[in-house]
């Protein structure tokens, strides 16, 4: 299916701008994950990685002193190598969006990047992160200390922090914020407090801007759970709008306790689909509830209400084809996983804006949402195992998401079937 | 159906800020139309309307001189009356978003509004339009001259323009742009060139900001047409994915000429749904094409592929109920018009960003899109007449949209049935 996501032969470089400890890498990784989930071919080019490879990971702050001619030359070489790799990646053909992650803290440096991108017909959007809130900066410094490969060999915490502060000072001396109003840019000021957006034109640029404007960094959990076992589940049928089975009803009764045990705050919102089995599963939860049509299960079209055996009998070709490219396979008169991702995009956007949430959903829907948070590729997405009667707690962290699974100890049918080893003829696989 | 559109008992005042001829009323009307289409209860309070009612329409520019004590007092009285009416409208209960349209050009005035809104538990978002591009300002002044009720009695064009320029000068003397970073605001600078967004938090605020960032004022046309007559149309069946009838095929062949005759530019994009009848209808058009799953026809669920007679026979209660509230009626296992509006929201957003477009769509889909442009209420939306084999040209103007209809002179079945005079029992009506 064609979508408006990509307009022709677009090549876009998102160029990060900002002092160290301003969340540039965090932002680059979030944007990358979001666009990859939407099906965009995206790659991050992190200059720090090149610098560490070329000159070693444990350079002292003096390496970053603008008056250190040797250090400056070496850093510029790494920056250039990353840029060259980026252009090569675009030239190879299918690259759509590159994220060029470095400080890029002077007008001269940005002009240099812009000119080279223009020559290569690559559009440029600058993403500048500015922060003058000391508390936020310190938080970031501490996080960098514990996660940056630059300091993995430094044992004394205070030594690392001081060295990093000195490094920031070197950059701060030469730092110039973006003032050229001919450039396409977004400035993020103090993490979500203020944004300045200049000369944004394309669809993708506009999506990235809107996404960035919805991010926050407040710690929170996203709980996901499938509905309790349904009557259709026990009959091996897909789709429909059936009630819970007796076992499913037990899960609905156990869910409030299961959630409250693993909930860190008391402010929770519950999202369900508009189908009976998710509404009934969430019915006992003592939190505000919202029904989203967009969370309804994948529409199986003409196969709705059938068992896999019946599908194999009535639509043998469709059935055989599905495992060849399950992500893009669209049921006759229904939807594909690809369709679901596009349908769920506004849900993801709203999820980013929310704090603690529990989503009572369906197998295919939760696979898409899980894949977004865990950054899983489209070919693996339709085979993610999301069992019945299991609460999954997702915790967004600075550089990824952690997960824990809590089984309710109430038996249910197993609706999961792994990807078959050979795809034709194919054994049964679940939606 | 509950949606995330409204979060509890939200009351939001969008307060316009800007000199005369900066497009404030245009922006207020666009935002109002968009939110109303999404189902938000919204109302514009235009202080100019109160001023004209209270003190007459033909006040000379000296009335607006900040040194004219009497004029100032009178203007402030009108501003206060509009504000009081706004609060009364909120107090009446169901009001969600008010647009308070005036210059509000000093910090003092904005502080005054903010304090009164705080007392009434009304959230405030300021929308400031700034323009220092002389060409744009002049365009706006000329448009105001031809459309403003303030100058309807002035015959000499040059006189009106000069008086209006003097009025702007009076405001400019006292004008203060928003600098208070505690306020929630968006500044629009030179119509889409730059945006500054501060302390935006809520879902609705975020939607309004994103919408404003997608608007442009380049003149253009939106063409809408249903697919050519389909085999199902001739059989009286709804839904499905049938091919064109022979008459429908004739329409597909006639469409390129019909469009090119009424197209003012040569840069056109074609959007179709993913269903055969729209793709076949657009097949001969020599422009770039895009298929949108979101443009697929309303899903009639269990009624898909049936005739209205069959629906009446198999689901007599559903059938009888549909005309009681056609906008919210959801087919079993399918969709309602309300669902469609939510599904089409990203399409509308992208439409605002595009220039010349032709949409080859379906009856229910085009009703929703047409209602957006023509600002029609939800209860009338499902009864809009969008006949087969007719090209509709929509032209967005500063204060609304004009339409022209071009019939292709190729006969087709009539699928339109008006709202029945009594709703129970109800005669046949089309989806």
PDB file of N, CA and C in Angstrom, chain A residues 34 37-38 206-216 220 271 292 344-354 372-373, chain B residues 203 206-207 210:
ATOM      1  N   UNK A  34      10.376   6.151  16.186  1.00  0.00           N
ATOM      2  CA  UNK A  34       9.050   6.526  15.686  1.00  0.00           C
ATOM      3  C   UNK A  34       8.970   6.373  14.166  1.00  0.00           C
ATOM      4  N   UNK A  37       9.208   2.755  12.976  1.00  0.00           N
ATOM      5  CA  UNK A  37       7.931   2.073  13.217  1.00  0.00           C
ATOM      6  C   UNK A  37       6.922   2.408  12.125  1.00  0.00           C
ATOM      7  N   UNK A  38       6.974   3.656  11.632  1.00  0.00           N
ATOM      8  CA  UNK A  38       6.074   4.053  10.542  1.00  0.00           C
ATOM      9  C   UNK A  38       6.505   3.467   9.194  1.00  0.00           C
ATOM     10  N   UNK A 206       7.075  17.891   9.196  1.00  0.00           N
ATOM     11  CA  UNK A 206       5.934  18.292  10.011  1.00  0.00           C
ATOM     12  C   UNK A 206       5.569  17.204  11.030  1.00  0.00           C
ATOM     13  N   UNK A 207       5.652  15.929  10.617  1.00  0.00           N
ATOM     14  CA  UNK A 207       5.390  14.829  11.564  1.00  0.00           C
ATOM     15  C   UNK A 207       6.425  14.812  12.677  1.00  0.00           C
ATOM     16  N   UNK A 208       7.697  14.991  12.322  1.00  0.00           N
ATOM     17  CA  UNK A 208       8.761  14.964  13.332  1.00  0.00           C
ATOM     18  C   UNK A 208       8.555  16.101  14.330  1.00  0.00           C
ATOM     19  N   UNK A 209       8.221  17.280  13.825  1.00  0.00           N
ATOM     20  CA  UNK A 209       7.987  18.425  14.709  1.00  0.00           C
ATOM     21  C   UNK A 209       6.847  18.129  15.674  1.00  0.00           C
ATOM     22  N   UNK A 210       5.746  17.605  15.141  1.00  0.00           N
ATOM     23  CA  UNK A 210       4.603  17.334  16.014  1.00  0.00           C
ATOM     24  C   UNK A 210       4.958  16.269  17.054  1.00  0.00           C
ATOM     25  N   UNK A 211       5.700  15.255  16.613  1.00  0.00           N
ATOM     26  CA  UNK A 211       6.124  14.203  17.540  1.00  0.00           C
ATOM     27  C   UNK A 211       6.987  14.795  18.651  1.00  0.00           C
ATOM     28  N   UNK A 212       7.969  15.614  18.284  1.00  0.00           N
ATOM     29  CA  UNK A 212       8.851  16.218  19.294  1.00  0.00           C
ATOM     30  C   UNK A 212       8.063  17.074  20.280  1.00  0.00           C
ATOM     31  N   UNK A 213       7.013  17.709  19.778  1.00  0.00           N
ATOM     32  CA  UNK A 213       6.234  18.583  20.652  1.00  0.00           C
ATOM     33  C   UNK A 213       5.368  17.788  21.626  1.00  0.00           C
ATOM     34  N   UNK A 214       5.215  16.495  21.394  1.00  0.00           N
ATOM     35  CA  UNK A 214       4.394  15.680  22.292  1.00  0.00           C
ATOM     36  C   UNK A 214       5.206  14.877  23.299  1.00  0.00           C
ATOM     37  N   UNK A 215       6.526  14.898  23.193  1.00  0.00           N
ATOM     38  CA  UNK A 215       7.355  14.098  24.108  1.00  0.00           C
ATOM     39  C   UNK A 215       7.437  14.738  25.490  1.00  0.00           C
ATOM     40  N   UNK A 216       7.577  13.903  26.504  1.00  0.00           N
ATOM     41  CA  UNK A 216       7.919  14.414  27.830  1.00  0.00           C
ATOM     42  C   UNK A 216       8.876  13.417  28.458  1.00  0.00           C
ATOM     43  N   UNK A 220       7.233   7.055  33.960  1.00  0.00           N
ATOM     44  CA  UNK A 220       5.881   6.477  33.964  1.00  0.00           C
ATOM     45  C   UNK A 220       5.926   5.048  33.424  1.00  0.00           C
ATOM     46  N   UNK A 271      -7.416   2.550  28.765  1.00  0.00           N
ATOM     47  CA  UNK A 271      -7.908   2.611  27.387  1.00  0.00           C
ATOM     48  C   UNK A 271      -8.326   1.214  26.960  1.00  0.00           C
ATOM     49  N   UNK A 292     -11.411   3.538  22.559  1.00  0.00           N
ATOM     50  CA  UNK A 292     -10.847   4.013  21.284  1.00  0.00           C
ATOM     51  C   UNK A 292     -11.248   3.044  20.187  1.00  0.00           C
ATOM     52  N   UNK A 344      -2.891   3.187  14.129  1.00  0.00           N
ATOM     53  CA  UNK A 344      -2.484   3.380  15.529  1.00  0.00           C
ATOM     54  C   UNK A 344      -1.582   4.590  15.737  1.00  0.00           C
ATOM     55  N   UNK A 345      -1.175   5.243  14.666  1.00  0.00           N
ATOM     56  CA  UNK A 345      -0.237   6.361  14.820  1.00  0.00           C
ATOM     57  C   UNK A 345      -0.766   7.437  15.768  1.00  0.00           C
ATOM     58  N   UNK A 346      -2.033   7.861  15.642  1.00  0.00           N
ATOM     59  CA  UNK A 346      -2.524   8.860  16.606  1.00  0.00           C
ATOM     60  C   UNK A 346      -2.557   8.322  18.043  1.00  0.00           C
ATOM     61  N   UNK A 347      -2.740   7.016  18.196  1.00  0.00           N
ATOM     62  CA  UNK A 347      -2.737   6.425  19.541  1.00  0.00           C
ATOM     63  C   UNK A 347      -1.332   6.546  20.147  1.00  0.00           C
ATOM     64  N   UNK A 348      -0.314   6.255  19.350  1.00  0.00           N
ATOM     65  CA  UNK A 348       1.068   6.378  19.823  1.00  0.00           C
ATOM     66  C   UNK A 348       1.371   7.834  20.189  1.00  0.00           C
ATOM     67  N   UNK A 349       0.917   8.751  19.352  1.00  0.00           N
ATOM     68  CA  UNK A 349       1.153  10.169  19.622  1.00  0.00           C
ATOM     69  C   UNK A 349       0.524  10.555  20.963  1.00  0.00           C
ATOM     70  N   UNK A 350      -0.697  10.105  21.192  1.00  0.00           N
ATOM     71  CA  UNK A 350      -1.369  10.436  22.443  1.00  0.00           C
ATOM     72  C   UNK A 350      -0.711   9.708  23.615  1.00  0.00           C
ATOM     73  N   UNK A 351      -0.256   8.487  23.386  1.00  0.00           N
ATOM     74  CA  UNK A 351       0.472   7.728  24.423  1.00  0.00           C
ATOM     75  C   UNK A 351       1.711   8.489  24.886  1.00  0.00           C
ATOM     76  N   UNK A 352       2.411   9.104  23.939  1.00  0.00           N
ATOM     77  CA  UNK A 352       3.618   9.856  24.303  1.00  0.00           C
ATOM     78  C   UNK A 352       3.274  11.025  25.220  1.00  0.00           C
ATOM     79  N   UNK A 353       2.081  11.589  25.041  1.00  0.00           N
ATOM     80  CA  UNK A 353       1.673  12.740  25.848  1.00  0.00           C
ATOM     81  C   UNK A 353       1.218  12.348  27.252  1.00  0.00           C
ATOM     82  N   UNK A 354       0.747  11.098  27.398  1.00  0.00           N
ATOM     83  CA  UNK A 354       0.150  10.663  28.661  1.00  0.00           C
ATOM     84  C   UNK A 354       1.197  10.235  29.683  1.00  0.00           C
ATOM     85  N   UNK A 372       6.530  -0.710  18.768  1.00  0.00           N
ATOM     86  CA  UNK A 372       6.945   0.695  18.847  1.00  0.00           C
ATOM     87  C   UNK A 372       7.864   0.904  20.046  1.00  0.00           C
ATOM     88  N   UNK A 373       7.445   0.453  21.209  1.00  0.00           N
ATOM     89  CA  UNK A 373       8.240   0.708  22.418  1.00  0.00           C
ATOM     90  C   UNK A 373       9.549  -0.082  22.426  1.00  0.00           C
TER      91      UNK A 373
ATOM     92  N   UNK B 203      -4.422  18.125  25.288  1.00  0.00           N
ATOM     93  CA  UNK B 203      -4.601  17.471  23.996  1.00  0.00           C
ATOM     94  C   UNK B 203      -5.162  18.441  22.954  1.00  0.00           C
ATOM     95  N   UNK B 206      -2.738  21.059  21.860  1.00  0.00           N
ATOM     96  CA  UNK B 206      -1.751  20.457  20.980  1.00  0.00           C
ATOM     97  C   UNK B 206      -2.308  20.245  19.567  1.00  0.00           C
ATOM     98  N   UNK B 207      -3.594  19.845  19.480  1.00  0.00           N
ATOM     99  CA  UNK B 207      -4.221  19.682  18.152  1.00  0.00           C
ATOM    100  C   UNK B 207      -4.308  21.028  17.437  1.00  0.00           C
ATOM    101  N   UNK B 210      -0.922  22.067  16.120  1.00  0.00           N
ATOM    102  CA  UNK B 210      -0.515  21.300  14.951  1.00  0.00           C
ATOM    103  C   UNK B 210      -1.309  21.736  13.715  1.00  0.00           C
TER     104      UNK B 210
END
